[in-house]
Amino acid sequence: MSEYKIGIDFGTSNSTCALLDNGLARLLPLEGDKTTLPSSLFFAQSGDIYFGRQSYKAYLDGEEGRFMRGLKSILGTSLMEERTIINRRAINFIDIITIYLRHIKQRAEKHIGAEVHDVVLGRPVHFHDDNPQADQLSEQALHHIAQNIGFKNISFQYEPIAAAFAHERSLKGDQLALVIDLGGGTSDFTVIKLSPQKSTQVNRADDILATTGIRIGGTNFDQKLSISSFMPHLGLGSDYRSDMDADQIFPLPLTIYHHLSDWPYVNFAQTRQAISETKSLLRTAMEPEKIKRLLNIQESGLGHALLQTIEQTKIDLSAAQHIHADLSPVDLDISVSVSRETFETAIQDQITRISTSIDDCLAQAKIDHDAIGLIILTGGSSELPIINQMVANKFPAASLSNDNKFGSVGLGLAYNAGFVF
């Protein structure tokens, strides 16, 4: 076995990789000196492949090619075995994830100066809600990918448990903790007994009291914000007249708007067929100016840039009550006015489901809310004010640890690699 052991947190939005080095885990640089790598790729027509921030730059600079993001979400879905056209060649979605994870492995090995055979991969508690078969298929797909890119010894650990292991090292004493891991595609929760004296023990099964999780994360919040506040400016909610009978009026189809609002599906909104369908609707649309904006986004291939603007609006609303989102970066001469209240109303059902899953986790652990002494918040969505308020209301007496929100899972996976290998 290799003496080098790493943990890889393959995320919906961002990924990290950590090395266990002389008993201590440290995050490895994956893009320049950055230890986070956005989970995105750009396949240039030249044949070059760009990753992370460089993929965004190539796409936004207008280089010809195909931008892709949010690929983790396709695991366990029907898309997993489908092919998509990249540079006139059909390629499997699983092969695209393979390319991305191989890049992370190569970056890690370049930094270490040696091949790495041992890896612990993070996984959500549930890739899919109430679907054990899809869950199993998702993990099997990741295991197969890890084998294909050269890992010999492969293990998995729930992401919230990994985050707990990373935080445990800094504790001064024993704590009963709840980990709230709000990622890009899933939200996961763990009740766990933490103790700095146990941080090097191999078997911690008795300390893990309960885990729950749901398929809701930051990209779902982007989708809700898009549908509620941005897509109406592109025609969502408006009508068109029948070609056969002008007196017959129908609402515009929803599919195109849902594709434009969902990272893994954006490219489906920009196919020749999708563009042709929009052109057909434009002829009899009741609000043609809005449909022209939609068509401009589709024909210019700016769907990802629009969704990136929407994501940034979500982030900005964490610090402001009101945002005017400028759409000039996607060649639209309008701005969209969004309030934090509007956004929070749009995602309220999802926040309720997150709250319910937290309660379920405590119920499974047979623990009252006031028994929790420490809340460990991790993942980008944990920065949303509505999340922080919900947590404060549920656990007013608990201490809060939210250090290294984007790196704790990767660090914990590396520590776990030391236990299992």
GROMACS .gro file of C-alpha atoms in nm:
model
  421
    1MET     CA    1   0.000   0.000   0.000
    2SER     CA    2   0.107   0.357  -0.064
    3GLU     CA    3   0.220   0.553   0.240
    4TYR     CA    4   0.021   0.849   0.114
    5LYS     CA    5  -0.346   0.873   0.207
    6ILE     CA    6  -0.588   1.136   0.086
    7GLY     CA    7  -0.950   1.235   0.124
    8ILE     CA    8  -1.149   1.380  -0.166
    9ASP     CA    9  -1.463   1.584  -0.109
   10PHE     CA   10  -1.625   1.580  -0.453
   11GLY     CA   11  -1.894   1.843  -0.422
   12THR     CA   12  -2.179   1.963  -0.639
   13SER     CA   13  -2.037   2.317  -0.643
   14ASN     CA   14  -1.679   2.285  -0.515
   15SER     CA   15  -1.430   2.007  -0.438
   16THR     CA   16  -1.131   1.971  -0.206
   17CYS     CA   17  -0.854   1.718  -0.151
   18ALA     CA   18  -0.661   1.671   0.173
   19LEU     CA   19  -0.344   1.476   0.252
   20LEU     CA   20  -0.273   1.300   0.579
   21ASP     CA   21   0.084   1.409   0.656
   22ASN     CA   22   0.255   1.284   0.974
   23GLY     CA   23  -0.078   1.245   1.149
   24LEU     CA   24  -0.212   1.586   1.047
   25ALA     CA   25  -0.444   1.655   0.756
   26ARG     CA   26  -0.388   1.950   0.527
   27LEU     CA   27  -0.571   2.070   0.220
   28LEU     CA   28  -0.379   2.049  -0.107
   29PRO     CA   29  -0.377   2.330  -0.365
   30LEU     CA   30  -0.587   2.228  -0.662
   31GLU     CA   31  -0.584   2.545  -0.872
   32GLY     CA   32  -0.288   2.774  -0.826
   33ASP     CA   33  -0.269   2.824  -0.450
   34LYS     CA   34  -0.645   2.769  -0.408
   35THR     CA   35  -0.749   2.464  -0.207
   36THR     CA   36  -1.103   2.463  -0.346
   37LEU     CA   37  -1.174   2.369  -0.706
   38PRO     CA   38  -1.515   2.462  -0.850
   39SER     CA   39  -1.676   2.143  -0.978
   40SER     CA   40  -1.690   2.256  -1.338
   41LEU     CA   41  -1.525   2.181  -1.672
   42PHE     CA   42  -1.498   2.354  -2.007
   43PHE     CA   43  -1.436   2.145  -2.316
   44ALA     CA   44  -1.283   2.383  -2.569
   45GLN     CA   45  -1.324   2.316  -2.940
   46SER     CA   46  -0.944   2.326  -2.959
   47GLY     CA   47  -0.943   2.003  -2.759
   48ASP     CA   48  -0.821   2.162  -2.436
   49ILE     CA   49  -1.008   2.093  -2.113
   50TYR     CA   50  -1.024   2.360  -1.843
   51PHE     CA   51  -1.118   2.296  -1.481
   52GLY     CA   52  -1.256   2.508  -1.197
   53ARG     CA   53  -1.204   2.884  -1.222
   54GLN     CA   54  -1.025   2.843  -1.554
   55SER     CA   55  -1.334   2.673  -1.696
   56TYR     CA   56  -1.547   2.974  -1.595
   57LYS     CA   57  -1.293   3.211  -1.751
   58ALA     CA   58  -1.285   3.025  -2.082
   59TYR     CA   59  -1.664   3.017  -2.094
   60LEU     CA   60  -1.716   3.382  -1.998
   61ASP     CA   61  -1.440   3.495  -2.236
   62GLY     CA   62  -1.648   3.351  -2.518
   63GLU     CA   63  -1.417   3.068  -2.617
   64GLU     CA   64  -1.597   2.813  -2.834
   65GLY     CA   65  -1.678   2.497  -2.641
   66ARG     CA   66  -1.900   2.335  -2.380
   67PHE     CA   67  -1.925   2.439  -2.014
   68MET     CA   68  -2.052   2.190  -1.754
   69ARG     CA   69  -2.118   2.215  -1.383
   70GLY     CA   70  -2.314   2.032  -1.111
   71LEU     CA   71  -2.225   1.688  -1.244
   72LYS     CA   72  -2.240   1.519  -0.904
   73SER     CA   73  -2.618   1.562  -0.921
   74ILE     CA   74  -2.647   1.317  -1.211
   75LEU     CA   75  -2.519   1.024  -1.002
   76GLY     CA   76  -2.796   0.769  -0.960
   77THR     CA   77  -3.020   0.936  -1.220
   78SER     CA   78  -3.117   0.830  -1.573
   79LEU     CA   79  -2.857   1.075  -1.707
   80MET     CA   80  -2.579   0.860  -1.561
   81GLU     CA   81  -2.569   0.628  -1.863
   82GLU     CA   82  -2.665   0.886  -2.124
   83ARG     CA   83  -2.429   1.054  -2.365
   84THR     CA   84  -2.393   1.417  -2.460
   85ILE     CA   85  -2.227   1.574  -2.764
   86ILE     CA   86  -1.896   1.750  -2.697
   87ASN     CA   87  -1.692   1.868  -2.995
   88ARG     CA   88  -1.903   1.650  -3.226
   89ARG     CA   89  -1.831   1.341  -3.020
   90ALA     CA   90  -2.073   1.156  -2.792
   91ILE     CA   91  -1.936   1.121  -2.439
   92ASN     CA   92  -2.087   0.953  -2.136
   93PHE     CA   93  -2.167   1.174  -1.835
   94ILE     CA   94  -1.983   0.927  -1.609
   95ASP     CA   95  -1.676   0.971  -1.828
   96ILE     CA   96  -1.696   1.348  -1.771
   97ILE     CA   97  -1.696   1.298  -1.393
   98THR     CA   98  -1.402   1.061  -1.442
   99ILE     CA   99  -1.208   1.334  -1.624
  100TYR     CA  100  -1.275   1.578  -1.341
  101LEU     CA  101  -1.176   1.342  -1.057
  102ARG     CA  102  -0.869   1.224  -1.247
  103HIS     CA  103  -0.762   1.588  -1.266
  104ILE     CA  104  -0.790   1.619  -0.886
  105LYS     CA  105  -0.585   1.301  -0.838
  106GLN     CA  106  -0.318   1.425  -1.076
  107ARG     CA  107  -0.300   1.764  -0.905
  108ALA     CA  108  -0.261   1.594  -0.567
  109GLU     CA  109   0.009   1.361  -0.695
  110LYS     CA  110   0.197   1.646  -0.857
  111HIS     CA  111   0.203   1.831  -0.526
  112ILE     CA  112   0.301   1.520  -0.327
  113GLY     CA  113   0.553   1.400  -0.582
  114ALA     CA  114   0.432   1.042  -0.583
  115GLU     CA  115   0.139   0.824  -0.684
  116VAL     CA  116  -0.145   0.789  -0.435
  117HIS     CA  117  -0.336   0.462  -0.405
  118ASP     CA  118  -0.541   0.515  -0.086
  119VAL     CA  119  -0.846   0.742  -0.085
  120VAL     CA  120  -1.152   0.807   0.125
  121LEU     CA  121  -1.427   0.966  -0.080
  122GLY     CA  122  -1.695   1.173   0.083
  123ARG     CA  123  -2.057   1.096   0.014
  124PRO     CA  124  -2.386   1.245   0.130
  125VAL     CA  125  -2.598   1.048   0.372
  126HIS     CA  126  -2.846   1.013   0.086
  127PHE     CA  127  -2.761   1.084  -0.276
  128HIS     CA  128  -3.135   1.051  -0.334
  129ASP     CA  129  -3.431   1.082  -0.100
  130ASP     CA  130  -3.620   0.760  -0.028
  131ASN     CA  131  -3.442   0.568  -0.306
  132PRO     CA  132  -3.195   0.311  -0.170
  133GLN     CA  133  -3.132   0.168  -0.517
  134ALA     CA  134  -3.028   0.507  -0.660
  135ASP     CA  135  -2.814   0.558  -0.349
  136GLN     CA  136  -2.634   0.231  -0.410
  137LEU     CA  137  -2.588   0.305  -0.781
  138SER     CA  138  -2.439   0.645  -0.699
  139GLU     CA  139  -2.178   0.503  -0.462
  140GLN     CA  140  -2.100   0.218  -0.702
  141ALA     CA  141  -2.045   0.468  -0.983
  142LEU     CA  142  -1.802   0.670  -0.771
  143HIS     CA  143  -1.620   0.354  -0.665
  144HIS     CA  144  -1.587   0.245  -1.028
  145ILE     CA  145  -1.456   0.589  -1.127
  146ALA     CA  146  -1.201   0.583  -0.843
  147GLN     CA  147  -1.075   0.244  -0.964
  148ASN     CA  148  -1.054   0.363  -1.323
  149ILE     CA  149  -0.834   0.661  -1.234
  150GLY     CA  150  -0.587   0.443  -1.044
  151PHE     CA  151  -0.688   0.423  -0.679
  152LYS     CA  152  -0.628   0.078  -0.532
  153ASN     CA  153  -0.780   0.113  -0.185
  154ILE     CA  154  -1.111   0.300  -0.177
  155SER     CA  155  -1.340   0.377   0.112
  156PHE     CA  156  -1.637   0.606   0.169
  157GLN     CA  157  -1.739   0.822   0.462
  158TYR     CA  158  -2.048   1.032   0.520
  159GLU     CA  159  -1.961   1.398   0.470
  160PRO     CA  160  -2.104   1.527   0.801
  161ILE     CA  161  -1.910   1.262   0.995
  162ALA     CA  162  -1.593   1.369   0.817
  163ALA     CA  163  -1.662   1.731   0.913
  164ALA     CA  164  -1.701   1.621   1.276
  165PHE     CA  165  -1.364   1.443   1.270
  166ALA     CA  166  -1.197   1.758   1.138
  167HIS     CA  167  -1.344   1.976   1.415
  168GLU     CA  168  -1.279   1.723   1.692
  169ARG     CA  169  -0.905   1.797   1.695
  170SER     CA  170  -0.960   2.152   1.818
  171LEU     CA  171  -1.193   2.065   2.107
  172LYS     CA  172  -1.085   2.117   2.468
  173GLY     CA  173  -1.321   1.855   2.608
  174ASP     CA  174  -1.600   1.609   2.527
  175GLN     CA  175  -1.901   1.738   2.335
  176LEU     CA  176  -2.228   1.601   2.208
  177ALA     CA  177  -2.239   1.762   1.865
  178LEU     CA  178  -2.476   1.806   1.575
  179VAL     CA  179  -2.312   1.847   1.236
  180ILE     CA  180  -2.514   2.047   0.984
  181ASP     CA  181  -2.353   2.007   0.643
  182LEU     CA  182  -2.531   2.214   0.380
  183GLY     CA  183  -2.366   2.149   0.045
  184GLY     CA  184  -2.444   2.238  -0.311
  185GLY     CA  185  -2.668   1.939  -0.376
  186THR     CA  186  -2.751   1.778  -0.042
  187SER     CA  187  -2.798   1.861   0.325
  188ASP     CA  188  -2.669   1.609   0.579
  189PHE     CA  189  -2.690   1.584   0.957
  190THR     CA  190  -2.513   1.378   1.220
  191VAL     CA  191  -2.539   1.353   1.598
  192ILE     CA  192  -2.200   1.241   1.725
  193LYS     CA  193  -2.006   1.220   2.052
  194LEU     CA  194  -1.678   1.403   2.007
  195SER     CA  195  -1.370   1.382   2.226
  196PRO     CA  196  -1.012   1.494   2.153
  197GLN     CA  197  -0.895   1.181   2.339
  198LYS     CA  198  -1.076   0.963   2.083
  199SER     CA  199  -0.962   1.148   1.772
  200THR     CA  200  -0.705   0.880   1.683
  201GLN     CA  201  -0.927   0.579   1.749
  202VAL     CA  202  -1.008   0.363   1.447
  203ASN     CA  203  -1.359   0.247   1.542
  204ARG     CA  204  -1.596   0.530   1.626
  205ALA     CA  205  -1.921   0.352   1.539
  206ASP     CA  206  -2.053   0.376   1.895
  207ASP     CA  207  -2.004   0.753   1.897
  208ILE     CA  208  -2.217   0.811   1.585
  209LEU     CA  209  -2.570   0.824   1.723
  210ALA     CA  210  -2.767   0.912   1.408
  211THR     CA  211  -2.738   1.041   1.053
  212THR     CA  212  -3.003   1.185   0.822
  213GLY     CA  213  -2.993   1.370   0.493
  214ILE     CA  214  -3.201   1.509   0.208
  215ARG     CA  215  -3.137   1.603  -0.154
  216ILE     CA  216  -3.159   1.978  -0.101
  217GLY     CA  217  -2.866   2.216  -0.126
  218GLY     CA  218  -2.738   2.543  -0.263
  219THR     CA  219  -2.813   2.461  -0.627
  220ASN     CA  220  -3.177   2.398  -0.532
  221PHE     CA  221  -3.188   2.744  -0.374
  222ASP     CA  222  -3.046   2.886  -0.699
  223GLN     CA  223  -3.322   2.710  -0.888
  224LYS     CA  224  -3.596   2.849  -0.665
  225LEU     CA  225  -3.454   3.202  -0.691
  226SER     CA  226  -3.431   3.167  -1.068
  227ILE     CA  227  -3.790   3.050  -1.109
  228SER     CA  228  -3.937   3.305  -0.869
  229SER     CA  229  -3.746   3.619  -0.967
  230PHE     CA  230  -3.555   3.580  -1.294
  231MET     CA  231  -3.741   3.348  -1.531
  232PRO     CA  232  -4.056   3.568  -1.536
  233HIS     CA  233  -3.843   3.830  -1.717
  234LEU     CA  234  -3.781   3.565  -1.985
  235GLY     CA  235  -4.148   3.480  -2.027
  236LEU     CA  236  -4.228   3.233  -1.750
  237GLY     CA  237  -4.593   3.276  -1.659
  238SER     CA  238  -4.690   3.442  -1.988
  239ASP     CA  239  -4.906   3.295  -2.264
  240TYR     CA  240  -4.908   3.226  -2.636
  241ARG     CA  241  -5.185   3.188  -2.894
  242SER     CA  242  -5.257   2.869  -3.081
  243ASP     CA  243  -5.134   2.858  -3.443
  244MET     CA  244  -5.461   2.695  -3.541
  245ASP     CA  245  -5.702   2.915  -3.347
  246ALA     CA  246  -5.602   3.263  -3.226
  247ASP     CA  247  -5.878   3.254  -2.967
  248GLN     CA  248  -5.707   2.964  -2.791
  249ILE     CA  249  -5.448   3.082  -2.538
  250PHE     CA  250  -5.204   2.855  -2.357
  251PRO     CA  251  -4.937   2.912  -2.090
  252LEU     CA  252  -4.580   2.883  -2.213
  253PRO     CA  253  -4.422   2.540  -2.147
  254LEU     CA  254  -4.230   2.517  -1.819
  255THR     CA  255  -3.955   2.276  -1.927
  256ILE     CA  256  -3.723   2.533  -2.082
  257TYR     CA  257  -3.732   2.749  -1.769
  258HIS     CA  258  -3.662   2.458  -1.536
  259HIS     CA  259  -3.369   2.350  -1.754
  260LEU     CA  260  -3.225   2.703  -1.748
  261SER     CA  261  -3.255   2.706  -1.369
  262ASP     CA  262  -3.081   2.375  -1.298
  263TRP     CA  263  -2.701   2.353  -1.336
  264PRO     CA  264  -2.678   1.998  -1.480
  265TYR     CA  265  -2.957   2.067  -1.730
  266VAL     CA  266  -2.867   2.414  -1.863
  267ASN     CA  267  -2.717   2.273  -2.182
  268PHE     CA  268  -3.048   2.101  -2.260
  269ALA     CA  269  -3.202   2.450  -2.289
  270GLN     CA  270  -2.946   2.546  -2.552
  271THR     CA  271  -2.982   2.262  -2.802
  272ARG     CA  272  -3.098   2.322  -3.159
  273GLN     CA  273  -3.432   2.163  -3.077
  274ALA     CA  274  -3.487   2.385  -2.771
  275ILE     CA  275  -3.399   2.697  -2.970
  276SER     CA  276  -3.631   2.591  -3.252
  277GLU     CA  277  -3.918   2.543  -3.005
  278THR     CA  278  -3.865   2.892  -2.860
  279LYS     CA  279  -3.863   3.046  -3.210
  280SER     CA  280  -4.193   2.873  -3.280
  281LEU     CA  281  -4.346   3.008  -2.960
  282LEU     CA  282  -4.218   3.360  -3.034
  283ARG     CA  283  -4.447   3.390  -3.337
  284THR     CA  284  -4.763   3.393  -3.125
  285ALA     CA  285  -4.629   3.491  -2.781
  286MET     CA  286  -4.840   3.742  -2.588
  287GLU     CA  287  -4.524   3.907  -2.451
  288PRO     CA  288  -4.274   3.867  -2.734
  289GLU     CA  289  -4.007   4.092  -2.582
  290LYS     CA  290  -3.963   3.848  -2.295
  291ILE     CA  291  -3.936   3.554  -2.533
  292LYS     CA  292  -3.673   3.744  -2.735
  293ARG     CA  293  -3.466   3.769  -2.416
  294LEU     CA  294  -3.503   3.395  -2.365
  295LEU     CA  295  -3.403   3.326  -2.724
  296ASN     CA  296  -3.098   3.553  -2.690
  297ILE     CA  297  -2.980   3.354  -2.386
  298GLN     CA  298  -3.028   3.026  -2.571
  299GLU     CA  299  -2.865   3.126  -2.899
  300SER     CA  300  -2.569   3.293  -2.726
  301GLY     CA  301  -2.514   2.993  -2.496
  302LEU     CA  302  -2.533   3.218  -2.190
  303GLY     CA  303  -2.748   2.994  -1.970
  304HIS     CA  304  -2.463   2.913  -1.731
  305ALA     CA  305  -2.364   3.280  -1.710
  306LEU     CA  306  -2.723   3.367  -1.621
  307LEU     CA  307  -2.735   3.100  -1.352
  308GLN     CA  308  -2.402   3.221  -1.218
  309THR     CA  309  -2.553   3.570  -1.185
  310ILE     CA  310  -2.847   3.417  -1.001
  311GLU     CA  311  -2.614   3.226  -0.768
  312GLN     CA  312  -2.420   3.546  -0.694
  313THR     CA  313  -2.747   3.725  -0.619
  314LYS     CA  314  -2.827   3.454  -0.364
  315ILE     CA  315  -2.485   3.500  -0.204
  316ASP     CA  316  -2.518   3.881  -0.200
  317LEU     CA  317  -2.857   3.856  -0.028
  318SER     CA  318  -2.681   3.709   0.276
  319ALA     CA  319  -2.533   4.053   0.342
  320ALA     CA  320  -2.805   4.278   0.195
  321GLN     CA  321  -3.180   4.304   0.222
  322HIS     CA  322  -3.221   4.402  -0.142
  323ILE     CA  323  -3.022   4.343  -0.461
  324HIS     CA  324  -3.050   4.483  -0.813
  325ALA     CA  325  -2.901   4.208  -1.029
  326ASP     CA  326  -2.749   4.349  -1.348
  327LEU     CA  327  -2.807   4.122  -1.647
  328SER     CA  328  -2.575   4.303  -1.887
  329PRO     CA  329  -2.318   4.017  -1.853
  330VAL     CA  330  -2.572   3.799  -2.036
  331ASP     CA  331  -2.646   4.067  -2.299
  332LEU     CA  332  -2.976   4.174  -2.147
  333ASP     CA  333  -3.038   4.544  -2.091
  334ILE     CA  334  -3.237   4.493  -1.772
  335SER     CA  335  -3.179   4.449  -1.401
  336VAL     CA  336  -3.378   4.224  -1.170
  337SER     CA  337  -3.481   4.355  -0.830
  338VAL     CA  338  -3.480   4.087  -0.559
  339SER     CA  339  -3.536   4.118  -0.185
  340ARG     CA  340  -3.411   3.878   0.078
  341GLU     CA  341  -3.772   3.833   0.187
  342THR     CA  342  -3.873   3.724  -0.164
  343PHE     CA  343  -3.585   3.478  -0.181
  344GLU     CA  344  -3.655   3.334   0.162
  345THR     CA  345  -4.023   3.294   0.075
  346ALA     CA  346  -3.923   3.105  -0.241
  347ILE     CA  347  -3.709   2.855  -0.047
  348GLN     CA  348  -3.928   2.827   0.264
  349ASP     CA  349  -4.053   2.478   0.180
  350GLN     CA  350  -3.695   2.356   0.143
  351ILE     CA  351  -3.590   2.519   0.470
  352THR     CA  352  -3.883   2.341   0.638
  353ARG     CA  353  -3.761   2.008   0.500
  354ILE     CA  354  -3.410   2.079   0.628
  355SER     CA  355  -3.552   2.164   0.971
  356THR     CA  356  -3.757   1.844   0.972
  357SER     CA  357  -3.454   1.634   0.879
  358ILE     CA  358  -3.259   1.787   1.168
  359ASP     CA  359  -3.543   1.697   1.405
  360ASP     CA  360  -3.553   1.344   1.263
  361CYS     CA  361  -3.181   1.307   1.326
  362LEU     CA  362  -3.221   1.401   1.692
  363ALA     CA  363  -3.523   1.174   1.725
  364GLN     CA  364  -3.328   0.878   1.584
  365ALA     CA  365  -3.047   0.954   1.829
  366LYS     CA  366  -3.303   0.978   2.112
  367ILE     CA  367  -3.156   1.316   2.202
  368ASP     CA  368  -3.341   1.632   2.305
  369HIS     CA  369  -3.247   1.958   2.135
  370ASP     CA  370  -3.114   2.105   2.458
  371ALA     CA  371  -2.871   1.812   2.499
  372ILE     CA  372  -2.668   1.931   2.199
  373GLY     CA  373  -2.366   2.126   2.322
  374LEU     CA  374  -2.200   2.202   1.989
  375ILE     CA  375  -2.332   2.283   1.643
  376ILE     CA  376  -2.084   2.233   1.359
  377LEU     CA  377  -2.194   2.425   1.051
  378THR     CA  378  -2.025   2.348   0.721
  379GLY     CA  379  -2.096   2.399   0.352
  380GLY     CA  380  -2.161   2.719   0.162
  381SER     CA  381  -2.537   2.728   0.223
  382SER     CA  382  -2.478   2.744   0.598
  383GLU     CA  383  -2.404   3.115   0.547
  384LEU     CA  384  -2.765   3.196   0.458
  385PRO     CA  385  -2.927   3.412   0.731
  386ILE     CA  386  -3.247   3.204   0.722
  387ILE     CA  387  -3.040   2.894   0.803
  388ASN     CA  388  -2.852   3.062   1.086
  389GLN     CA  389  -3.175   3.192   1.236
  390MET     CA  390  -3.336   2.850   1.218
  391VAL     CA  391  -3.037   2.692   1.393
  392ALA     CA  392  -3.029   2.963   1.661
  393ASN     CA  393  -3.400   2.912   1.732
  394LYS     CA  394  -3.361   2.535   1.765
  395PHE     CA  395  -3.041   2.536   1.972
  396PRO     CA  396  -3.020   2.865   2.164
  397ALA     CA  397  -2.779   2.726   2.428
  398ALA     CA  398  -2.539   2.538   2.197
  399SER     CA  399  -2.196   2.665   2.099
  400LEU     CA  400  -2.142   2.725   1.729
  401SER     CA  401  -1.840   2.620   1.526
  402ASN     CA  402  -1.833   2.736   1.166
  403ASP     CA  403  -1.460   2.747   1.095
  404ASN     CA  404  -1.335   2.628   0.756
  405LYS     CA  405  -1.680   2.575   0.609
  406PHE     CA  406  -1.540   2.473   0.272
  407GLY     CA  407  -1.252   2.255   0.387
  408SER     CA  408  -1.359   2.062   0.694
  409VAL     CA  409  -1.511   1.768   0.505
  410GLY     CA  410  -1.195   1.713   0.299
  411LEU     CA  411  -0.977   1.735   0.611
  412GLY     CA  412  -1.198   1.489   0.797
  413LEU     CA  413  -1.185   1.245   0.506
  414ALA     CA  414  -0.805   1.251   0.519
  415TYR     CA  415  -0.812   1.180   0.893
  416ASN     CA  416  -1.054   0.896   0.823
  417ALA     CA  417  -0.810   0.760   0.563
  418GLY     CA  418  -0.558   0.721   0.843
  419PHE     CA  419  -0.810   0.512   1.037
  420VAL     CA  420  -0.921   0.277   0.759
  421PHE     CA  421  -0.593   0.216   0.576
   0.00000   0.00000   0.00000
